[in-house]
Coordinates of C-alpha atoms in Angstrom, one line a residue:
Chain A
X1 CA 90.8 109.8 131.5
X2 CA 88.1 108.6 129.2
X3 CA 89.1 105.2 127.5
X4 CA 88.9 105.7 124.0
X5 CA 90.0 109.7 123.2
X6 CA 93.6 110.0 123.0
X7 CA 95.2 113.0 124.0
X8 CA 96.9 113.9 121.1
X9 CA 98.0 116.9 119.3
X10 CA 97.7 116.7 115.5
X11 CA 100.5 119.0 115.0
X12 CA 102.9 117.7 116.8
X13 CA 105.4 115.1 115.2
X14 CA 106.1 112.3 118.2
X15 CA 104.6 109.7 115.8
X16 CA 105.1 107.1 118.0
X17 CA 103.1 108.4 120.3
X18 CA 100.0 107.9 118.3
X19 CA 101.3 104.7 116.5
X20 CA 102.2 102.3 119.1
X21 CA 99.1 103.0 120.7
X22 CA 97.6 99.8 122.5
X23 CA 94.3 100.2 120.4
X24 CA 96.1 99.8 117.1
X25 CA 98.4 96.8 119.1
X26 CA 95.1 95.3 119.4
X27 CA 93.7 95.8 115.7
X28 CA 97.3 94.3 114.9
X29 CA 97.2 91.4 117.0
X30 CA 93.4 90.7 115.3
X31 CA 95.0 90.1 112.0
X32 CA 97.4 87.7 113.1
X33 CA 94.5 85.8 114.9
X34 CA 92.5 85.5 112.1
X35 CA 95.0 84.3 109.6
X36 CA 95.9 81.8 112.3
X37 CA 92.4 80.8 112.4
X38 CA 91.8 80.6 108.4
X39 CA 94.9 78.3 108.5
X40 CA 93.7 75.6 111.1
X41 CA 90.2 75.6 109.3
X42 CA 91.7 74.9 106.0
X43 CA 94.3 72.2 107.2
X44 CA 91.3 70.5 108.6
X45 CA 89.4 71.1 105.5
X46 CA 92.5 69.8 103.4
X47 CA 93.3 66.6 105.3
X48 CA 89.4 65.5 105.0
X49 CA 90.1 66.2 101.1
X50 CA 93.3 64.7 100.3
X51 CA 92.6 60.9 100.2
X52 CA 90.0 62.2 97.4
X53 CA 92.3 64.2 95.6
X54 CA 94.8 61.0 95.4
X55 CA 97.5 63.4 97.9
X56 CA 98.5 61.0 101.1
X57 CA 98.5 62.4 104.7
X58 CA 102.4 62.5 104.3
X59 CA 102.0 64.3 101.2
X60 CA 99.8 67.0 103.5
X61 CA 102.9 67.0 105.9
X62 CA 105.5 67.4 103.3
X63 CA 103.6 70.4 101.9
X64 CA 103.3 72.2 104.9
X65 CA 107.0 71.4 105.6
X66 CA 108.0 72.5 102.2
X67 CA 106.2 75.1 102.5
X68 CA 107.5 76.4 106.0
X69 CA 110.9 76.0 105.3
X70 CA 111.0 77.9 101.7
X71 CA 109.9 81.0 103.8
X72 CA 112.1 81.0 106.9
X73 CA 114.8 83.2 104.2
X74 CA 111.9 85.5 102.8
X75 CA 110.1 86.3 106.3
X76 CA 113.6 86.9 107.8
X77 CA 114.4 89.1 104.9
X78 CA 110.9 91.4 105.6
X79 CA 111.8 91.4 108.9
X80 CA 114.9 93.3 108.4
X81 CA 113.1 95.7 105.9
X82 CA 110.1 96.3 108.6
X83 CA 112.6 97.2 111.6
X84 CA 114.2 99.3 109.4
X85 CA 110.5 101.2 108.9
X86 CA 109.5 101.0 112.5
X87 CA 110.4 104.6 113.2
X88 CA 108.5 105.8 110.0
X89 CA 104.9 103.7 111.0
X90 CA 105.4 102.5 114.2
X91 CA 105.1 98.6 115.6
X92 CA 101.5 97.8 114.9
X93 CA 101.2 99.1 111.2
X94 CA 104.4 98.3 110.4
X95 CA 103.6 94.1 111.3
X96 CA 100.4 94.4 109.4
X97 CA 101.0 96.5 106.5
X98 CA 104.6 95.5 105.9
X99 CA 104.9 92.0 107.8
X100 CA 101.3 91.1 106.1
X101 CA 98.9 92.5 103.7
X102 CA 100.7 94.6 101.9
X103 CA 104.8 94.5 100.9
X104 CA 107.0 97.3 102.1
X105 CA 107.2 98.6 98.5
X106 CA 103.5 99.6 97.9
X107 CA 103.1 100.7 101.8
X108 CA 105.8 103.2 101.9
X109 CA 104.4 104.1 97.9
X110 CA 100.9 104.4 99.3
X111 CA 101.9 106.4 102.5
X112 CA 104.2 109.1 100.4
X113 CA 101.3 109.3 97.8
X114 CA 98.9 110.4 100.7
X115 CA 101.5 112.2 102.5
X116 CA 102.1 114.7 99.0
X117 CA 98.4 115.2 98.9
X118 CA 98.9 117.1 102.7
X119 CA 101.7 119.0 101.5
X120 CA 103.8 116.9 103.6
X121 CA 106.4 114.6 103.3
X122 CA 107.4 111.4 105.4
X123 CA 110.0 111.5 108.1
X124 CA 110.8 115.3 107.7
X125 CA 109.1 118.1 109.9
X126 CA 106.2 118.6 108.3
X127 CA 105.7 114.7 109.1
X128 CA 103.0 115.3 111.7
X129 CA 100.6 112.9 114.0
X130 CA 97.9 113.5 111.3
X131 CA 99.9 113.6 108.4
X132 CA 100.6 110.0 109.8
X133 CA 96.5 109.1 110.2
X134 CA 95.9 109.9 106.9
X135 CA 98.8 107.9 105.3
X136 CA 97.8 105.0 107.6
X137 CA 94.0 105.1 106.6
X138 CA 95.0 105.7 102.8
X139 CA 97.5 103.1 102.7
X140 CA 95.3 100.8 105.0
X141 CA 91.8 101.3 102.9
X142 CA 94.5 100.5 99.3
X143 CA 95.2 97.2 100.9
X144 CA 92.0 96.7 101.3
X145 CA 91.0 96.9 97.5
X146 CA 93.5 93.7 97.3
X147 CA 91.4 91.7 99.6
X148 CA 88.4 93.5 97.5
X149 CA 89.5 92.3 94.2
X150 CA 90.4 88.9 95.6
X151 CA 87.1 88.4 97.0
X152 CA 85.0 89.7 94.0
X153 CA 87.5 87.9 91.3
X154 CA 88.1 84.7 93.1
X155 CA 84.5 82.9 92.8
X156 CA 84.4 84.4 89.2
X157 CA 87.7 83.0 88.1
X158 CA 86.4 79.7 89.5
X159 CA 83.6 79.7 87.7
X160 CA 84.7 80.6 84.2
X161 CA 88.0 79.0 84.6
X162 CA 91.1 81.3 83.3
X163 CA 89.5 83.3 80.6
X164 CA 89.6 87.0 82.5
X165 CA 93.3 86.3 82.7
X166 CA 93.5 85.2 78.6
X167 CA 91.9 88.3 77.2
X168 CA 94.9 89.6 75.5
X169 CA 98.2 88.7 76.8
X170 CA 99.5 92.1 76.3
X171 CA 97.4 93.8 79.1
X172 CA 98.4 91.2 81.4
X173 CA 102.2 91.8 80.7
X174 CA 102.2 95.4 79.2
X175 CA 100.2 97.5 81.4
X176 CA 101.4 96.0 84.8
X177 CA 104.9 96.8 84.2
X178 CA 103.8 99.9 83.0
X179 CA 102.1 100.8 86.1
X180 CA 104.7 99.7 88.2
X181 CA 107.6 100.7 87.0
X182 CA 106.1 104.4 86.7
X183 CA 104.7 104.3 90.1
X184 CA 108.4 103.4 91.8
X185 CA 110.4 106.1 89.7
X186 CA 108.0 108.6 90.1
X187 CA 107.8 107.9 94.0
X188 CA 112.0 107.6 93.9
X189 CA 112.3 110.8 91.6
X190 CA 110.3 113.2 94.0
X191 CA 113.1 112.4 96.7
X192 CA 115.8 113.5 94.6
X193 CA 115.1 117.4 95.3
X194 CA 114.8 117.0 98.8
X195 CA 118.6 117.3 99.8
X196 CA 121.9 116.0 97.9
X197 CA 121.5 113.6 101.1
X198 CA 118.7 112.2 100.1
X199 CA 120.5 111.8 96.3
X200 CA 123.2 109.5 97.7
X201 CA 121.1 107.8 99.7
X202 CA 118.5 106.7 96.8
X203 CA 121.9 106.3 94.5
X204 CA 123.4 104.2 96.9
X205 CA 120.9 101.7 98.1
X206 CA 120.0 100.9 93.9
X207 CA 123.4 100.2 93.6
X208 CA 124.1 97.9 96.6
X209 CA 120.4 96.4 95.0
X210 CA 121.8 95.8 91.5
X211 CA 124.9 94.5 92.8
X212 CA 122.9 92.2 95.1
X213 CA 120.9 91.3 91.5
X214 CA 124.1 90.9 89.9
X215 CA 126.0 88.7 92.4
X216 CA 123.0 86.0 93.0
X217 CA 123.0 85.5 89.1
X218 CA 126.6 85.5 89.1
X219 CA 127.1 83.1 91.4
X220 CA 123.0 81.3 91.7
X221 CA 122.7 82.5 95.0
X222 CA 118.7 83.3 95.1
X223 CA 118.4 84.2 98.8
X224 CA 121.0 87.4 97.7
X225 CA 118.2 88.7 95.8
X226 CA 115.6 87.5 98.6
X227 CA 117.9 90.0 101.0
X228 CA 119.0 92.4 98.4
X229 CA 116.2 95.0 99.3
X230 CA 116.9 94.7 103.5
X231 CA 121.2 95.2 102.6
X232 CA 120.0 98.1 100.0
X233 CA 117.9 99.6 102.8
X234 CA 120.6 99.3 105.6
X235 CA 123.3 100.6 103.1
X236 CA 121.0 103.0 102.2
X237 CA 120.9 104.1 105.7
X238 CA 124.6 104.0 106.6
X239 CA 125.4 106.6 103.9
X240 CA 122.5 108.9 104.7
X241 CA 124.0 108.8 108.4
X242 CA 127.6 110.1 107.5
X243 CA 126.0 112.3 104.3
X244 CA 123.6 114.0 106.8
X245 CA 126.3 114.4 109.2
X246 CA 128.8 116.1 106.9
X247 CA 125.7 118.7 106.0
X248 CA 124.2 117.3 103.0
X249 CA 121.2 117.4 105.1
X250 CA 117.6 119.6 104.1
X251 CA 118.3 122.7 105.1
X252 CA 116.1 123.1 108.3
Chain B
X1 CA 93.7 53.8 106.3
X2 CA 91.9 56.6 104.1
X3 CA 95.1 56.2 101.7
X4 CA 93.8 53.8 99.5
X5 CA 92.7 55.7 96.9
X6 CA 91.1 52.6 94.4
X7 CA 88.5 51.5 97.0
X8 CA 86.8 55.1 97.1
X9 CA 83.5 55.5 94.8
X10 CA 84.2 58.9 92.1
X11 CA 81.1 60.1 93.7
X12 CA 82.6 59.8 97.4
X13 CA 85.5 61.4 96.2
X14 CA 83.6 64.3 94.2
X15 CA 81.9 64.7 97.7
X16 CA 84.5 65.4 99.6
X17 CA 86.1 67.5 97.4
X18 CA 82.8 69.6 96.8
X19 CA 82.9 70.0 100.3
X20 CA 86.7 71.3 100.5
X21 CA 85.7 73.8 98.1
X22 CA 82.4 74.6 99.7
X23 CA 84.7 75.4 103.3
X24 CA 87.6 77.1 101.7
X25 CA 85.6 79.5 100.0
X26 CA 83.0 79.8 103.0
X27 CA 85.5 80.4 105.5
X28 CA 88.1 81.6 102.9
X29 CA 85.5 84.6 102.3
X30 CA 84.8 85.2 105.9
X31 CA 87.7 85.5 107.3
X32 CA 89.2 87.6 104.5
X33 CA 86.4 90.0 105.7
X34 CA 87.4 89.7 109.1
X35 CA 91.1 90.3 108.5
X36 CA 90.0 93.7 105.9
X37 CA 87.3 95.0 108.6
X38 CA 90.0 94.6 111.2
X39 CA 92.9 96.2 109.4
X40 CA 90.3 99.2 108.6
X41 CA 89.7 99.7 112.3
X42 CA 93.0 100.8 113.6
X43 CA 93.3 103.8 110.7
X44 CA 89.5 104.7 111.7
X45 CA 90.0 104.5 115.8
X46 CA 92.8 107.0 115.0
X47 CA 90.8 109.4 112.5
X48 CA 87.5 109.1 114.8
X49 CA 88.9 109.5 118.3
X50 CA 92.5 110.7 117.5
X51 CA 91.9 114.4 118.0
X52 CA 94.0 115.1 115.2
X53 CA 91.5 117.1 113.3
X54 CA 91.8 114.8 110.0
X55 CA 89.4 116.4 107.5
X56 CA 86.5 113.8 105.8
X57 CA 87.9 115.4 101.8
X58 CA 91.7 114.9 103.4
X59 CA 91.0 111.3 103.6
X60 CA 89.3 110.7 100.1
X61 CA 92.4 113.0 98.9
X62 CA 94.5 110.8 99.9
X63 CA 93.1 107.6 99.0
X64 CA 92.4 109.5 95.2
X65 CA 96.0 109.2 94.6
X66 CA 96.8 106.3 96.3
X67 CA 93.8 105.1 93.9
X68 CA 95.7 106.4 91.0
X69 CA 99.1 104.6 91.5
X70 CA 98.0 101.4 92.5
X71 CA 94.8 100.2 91.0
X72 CA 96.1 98.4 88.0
X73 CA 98.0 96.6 90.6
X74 CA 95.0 96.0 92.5
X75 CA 93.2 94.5 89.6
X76 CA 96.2 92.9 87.9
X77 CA 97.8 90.9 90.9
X78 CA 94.4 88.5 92.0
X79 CA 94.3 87.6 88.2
X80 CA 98.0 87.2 87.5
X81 CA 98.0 84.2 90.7
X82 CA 95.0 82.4 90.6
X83 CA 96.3 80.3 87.7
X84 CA 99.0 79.2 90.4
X85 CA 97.8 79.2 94.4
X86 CA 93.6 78.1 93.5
X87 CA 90.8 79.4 94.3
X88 CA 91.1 78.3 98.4
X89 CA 94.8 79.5 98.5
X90 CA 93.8 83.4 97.1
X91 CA 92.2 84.1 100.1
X92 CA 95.0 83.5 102.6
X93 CA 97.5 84.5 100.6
X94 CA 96.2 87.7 100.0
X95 CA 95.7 88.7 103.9
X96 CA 99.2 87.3 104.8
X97 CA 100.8 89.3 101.6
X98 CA 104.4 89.1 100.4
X99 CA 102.9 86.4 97.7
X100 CA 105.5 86.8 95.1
X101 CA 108.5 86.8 97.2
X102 CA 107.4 84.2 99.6
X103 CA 104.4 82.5 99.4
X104 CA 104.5 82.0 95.5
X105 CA 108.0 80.3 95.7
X106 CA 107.0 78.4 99.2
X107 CA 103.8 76.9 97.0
X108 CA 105.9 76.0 94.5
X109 CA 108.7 74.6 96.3
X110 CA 105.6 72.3 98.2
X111 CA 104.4 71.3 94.6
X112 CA 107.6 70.0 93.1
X113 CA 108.4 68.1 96.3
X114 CA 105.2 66.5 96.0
X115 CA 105.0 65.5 92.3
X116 CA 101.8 68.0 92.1
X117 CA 101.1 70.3 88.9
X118 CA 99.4 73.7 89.4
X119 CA 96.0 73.8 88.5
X120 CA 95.4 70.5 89.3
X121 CA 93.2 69.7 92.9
X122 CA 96.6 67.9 94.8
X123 CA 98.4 71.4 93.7
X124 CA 95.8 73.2 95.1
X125 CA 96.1 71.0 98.3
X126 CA 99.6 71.3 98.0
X127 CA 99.7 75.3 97.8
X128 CA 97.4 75.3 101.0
X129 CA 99.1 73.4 102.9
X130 CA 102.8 75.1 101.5
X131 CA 100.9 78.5 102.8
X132 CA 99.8 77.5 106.1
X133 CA 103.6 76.6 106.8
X134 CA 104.7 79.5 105.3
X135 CA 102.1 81.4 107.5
X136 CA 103.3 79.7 110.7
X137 CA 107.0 80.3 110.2
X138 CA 106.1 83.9 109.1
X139 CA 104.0 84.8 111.6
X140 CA 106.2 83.5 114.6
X141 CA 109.4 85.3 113.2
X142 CA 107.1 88.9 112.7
X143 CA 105.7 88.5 116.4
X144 CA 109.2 88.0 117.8
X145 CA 111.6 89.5 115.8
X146 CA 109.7 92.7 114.8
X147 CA 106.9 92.9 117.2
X148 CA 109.4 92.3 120.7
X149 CA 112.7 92.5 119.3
X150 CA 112.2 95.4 117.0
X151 CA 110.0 97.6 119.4
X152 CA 112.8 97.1 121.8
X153 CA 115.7 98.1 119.6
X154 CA 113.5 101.2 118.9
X155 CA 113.2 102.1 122.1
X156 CA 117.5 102.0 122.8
X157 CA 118.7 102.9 119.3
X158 CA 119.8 106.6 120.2
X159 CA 117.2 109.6 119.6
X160 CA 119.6 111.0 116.3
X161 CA 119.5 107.5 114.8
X162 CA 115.9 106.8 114.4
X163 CA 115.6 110.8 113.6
X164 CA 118.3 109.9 110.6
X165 CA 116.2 106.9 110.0
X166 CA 113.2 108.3 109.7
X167 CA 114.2 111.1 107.6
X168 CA 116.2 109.1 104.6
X169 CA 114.1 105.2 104.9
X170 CA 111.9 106.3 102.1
X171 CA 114.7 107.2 99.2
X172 CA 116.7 103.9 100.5
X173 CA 113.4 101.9 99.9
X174 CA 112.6 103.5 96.6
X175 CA 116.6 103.3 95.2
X176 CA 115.7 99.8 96.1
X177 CA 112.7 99.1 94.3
X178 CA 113.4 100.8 91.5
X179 CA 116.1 98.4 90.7
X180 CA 113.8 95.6 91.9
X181 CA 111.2 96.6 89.5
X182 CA 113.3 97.2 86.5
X183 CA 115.4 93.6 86.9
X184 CA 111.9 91.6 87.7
X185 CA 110.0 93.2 84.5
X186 CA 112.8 92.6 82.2
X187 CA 110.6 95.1 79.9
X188 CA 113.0 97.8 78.4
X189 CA 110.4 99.5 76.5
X190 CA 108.0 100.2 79.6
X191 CA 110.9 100.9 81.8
X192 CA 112.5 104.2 79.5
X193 CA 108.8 105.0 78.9
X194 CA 108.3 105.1 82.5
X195 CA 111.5 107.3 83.0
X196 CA 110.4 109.7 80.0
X197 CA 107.3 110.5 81.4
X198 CA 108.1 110.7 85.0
X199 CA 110.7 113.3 84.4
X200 CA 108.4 115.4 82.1
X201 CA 105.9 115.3 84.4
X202 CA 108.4 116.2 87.7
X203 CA 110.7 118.6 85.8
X204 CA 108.5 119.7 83.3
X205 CA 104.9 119.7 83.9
X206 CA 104.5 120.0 87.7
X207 CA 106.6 123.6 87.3
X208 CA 104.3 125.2 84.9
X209 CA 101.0 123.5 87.2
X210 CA 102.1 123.1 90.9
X211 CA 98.4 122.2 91.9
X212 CA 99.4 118.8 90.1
X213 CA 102.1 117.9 92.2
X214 CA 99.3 116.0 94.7
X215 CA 98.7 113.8 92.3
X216 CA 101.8 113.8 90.6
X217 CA 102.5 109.8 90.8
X218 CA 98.7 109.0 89.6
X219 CA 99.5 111.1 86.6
X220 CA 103.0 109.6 85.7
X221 CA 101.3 106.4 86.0
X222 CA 98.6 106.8 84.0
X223 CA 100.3 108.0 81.5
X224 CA 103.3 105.6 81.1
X225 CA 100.2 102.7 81.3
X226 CA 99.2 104.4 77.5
X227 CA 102.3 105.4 75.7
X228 CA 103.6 101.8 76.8
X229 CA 100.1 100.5 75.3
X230 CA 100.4 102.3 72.3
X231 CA 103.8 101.9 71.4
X232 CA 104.1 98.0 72.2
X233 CA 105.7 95.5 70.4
X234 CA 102.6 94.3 68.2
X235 CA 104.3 91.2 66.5
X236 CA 102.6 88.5 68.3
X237 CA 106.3 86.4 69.1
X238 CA 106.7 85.1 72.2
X239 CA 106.9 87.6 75.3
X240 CA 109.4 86.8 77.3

């Protein structure tokens, strides 16, 4: 068998198949290794720096411990939200769309987008092997104009200090929510004709969300809201199981 | 030791500093464009050598709307954090991703502990470092708990499950978000803009135009991004 062709039918819908194959393991895995090398180069570059920056070696320390501690609630809280979206991508894409680069929000956005433009939608039947390919390059090659942006904005910020981020407080604030606010509704609102499933499902894991909201400003719990999207998704989940099972489910 | 801050020269010290910056943003850049060219490859391995008879236009498609949903977000989200994580900090945090719900807060949590403003070079140092713990934890509990724990689970979870799964993930997500989103921007306006216009376009437009429906999201987005702009609160008080 030659070593690079897989044998793979673009029609057929065992997405696993294709996306836990050991090439895209190893793509995967190359991420993680270059973040963990960026991150011993600049901890070496940082603790020949601090003495001039007046920050102590034990400052350096405390950072990092700060730093590593704050997280263990939010990584634990994508964790739960990527194994509930490891039957939709797969392992490898899942760790580095969800678990890195991207957020789960924009990656499932950006795969649905692509998926529409096929005439296909994500999970169902018409959820083939290349329906998945061209949701993975799509949503792969968006991420990408984030690390884009980063690298062609960050040496200009430098230079001219803040000033692209002053221009007129409005855009900055305005147009964002705008954006994003539209995108999400309009990606949650094309699920609602699918199937009355698919209505309590959405209707269900926005309420367990607000109530997750609601209760962490309630009582100042902030890793409630740090959870609130894994417990929406799971809920989410529970209800489409026993609606799908009663035959709410798309009619096949 | 090299703690004594009085006894080094302000040129040594600009040095050294100059030097930080020169690495970060050498290696910063470098490796940035290691971790996009390698994210890139999996996606093209699968279109090049899949079999799967992915057309050239079906990819640009694709990426069109993709394009059209996200790219204010693209262009927004470097500028919104530089103020905050520094010029060497940007280019890890935005290869390990999840900034505002983790890295942002772990930064911050690392800058209060220390005493350090943002903005200022030990609040830089302190993001850094604040990120490379964040990294480490992050990365650890993603290798075990999703990459071995979570392939396994997969692979026992019963057939129907992952099938159910599967089928309903994305309207749990988006029920999800949608609440995220609204409670995060705290901008009413925006948000019964953004409902307006996505239902005309879904109920309304896409109906009498079905060729539309591709690009359906692009469309709602761009237009809530101009009736919001237009119909803005001009009074220049305080946004909250």
């Amino acid at each position: 068998m030659t070593p690079l062709a897989l044998p793979l039918d673009g029609s057929s819908t065992d997405i696993l198949a294709v996306a836990n194959s050991p090439v895209l393991w190893i793509c995967g895995l190359g991420v993680f290794a270059v973040i963990i090398i960026q991150s011993v180069i600049y901890m070496r570059a940082a603790r020949k720096a601090a003495p001039a920056a007046g920050m102590t070696q034990d400052e350096l320390k405390t950072s990092f411990r700060s730093g590593a501690i704050a997280a263990i609630g939010p990584s634990l809280a994508v964790v739960l939200v990527a194994v509930a979206l490891l039957a939709l991508f797969g392992t490898p894409a899942v760790l580095v769309r969800i678990g890195l680069i991207g957020s789960a929000a924009y990656e499932t956005g950006a795969a649905n987008v692509s998926a529409t433009t096929m005439g296909a939608a994500l999970g169902g039947d018409t959820y083939t092997q290349q329906v998945f390919a061209v949701a993975f390059f799509a949503m792969s090659l968006g991420g990408a104009m984030w690390m884009l942006a980063t690298l062609v904005f960050t040496p200009i910020l430098k230079r001219g200090g803040h000033k692209l981020a002053k221009v007129n407080p409005a855009i900055m604030t305005v147009v964002p929510a705008a954006a994003l606010l539209a995108a999400f509704i309009s990606l949650g609102t094309a699920e609602l004709p699918k199937s009355a499933a698919h209505v309590v499902t959405l209707l269900s894991a926005a309420a367990v969300m607000g109530l997750c909201v609601f209760l962490s400003r309630k009582l100042g719990k902030n890793w409630l809201r740090e959870w609130g999207l894994g417990f929406a998704i799971l809920a989410g989940l529970t209800v489409a199981y026993f609606a799908h099972g009663a035959g709410l489910s798309p009619v096949a | 030791m090299s703690t004594s801050l009085t006894a080094r020269t302000d040129t040594a010290s600009t040095a050294s500093l100059d030097e930080f910056d020169r690495t970060t943003s050498r290696w910063g850049q470098l490796t940035m464009i290691a971790g996009l060219i390698i994210s890139l490859a999996g996606p093209m391995y699968l279109v090049i050598f899949g079999n799967l008879d992915v057309a050239t236009s079906q990819l640009w498609t694709a990426f069109a709307a993709v394009a059209g949903t996200f790219f204010v977000i693209w262009l927004v989200e470097p500028l919104t954090y530089f103020p905050i994580l520094g010029p060497a900090a940007m280019y890890q945090a935005f290869m390990i991703g999840n900034i505002s719900n983790k890295l942002l807060p772990s930064a911050l949590v690392a800058q209060t502990n220390i005493g350090a403003k943002p903005g200022t070079k030990r609040g830089d140092l302190a993001a850094v470092m604040a990120i490379c713990g964040a990294a480490a934890v992050h990365l650890t509990s993603l290798l075990v708990f999703v990459g071995l724990l979570g392939t396994w689970l997969i692979s026992v979870i019963p057939e129907d499950l992952i099938a159910v799964a599967r089928l309903y993930v994305l309207p749990a997500v988006m029920g999800a978000v949608i609440v995220q989103a609204i409670v995060s921007m705290k901008q009413l306006r925006p948000t019964l803009i953004a409902f307006g216009v996505v239902l005309v376009v879904q109920f309304v437009l896409l109906p009498l135009v079905p060729a539309l429906s591709m690009m359906s999201t692009a469309i709602s987005v761009i237009g809530t991004i101009f009736i919001a702009w237009f119909a803005r609160r001009r009074t220049s008080d305080v946004v909250a």
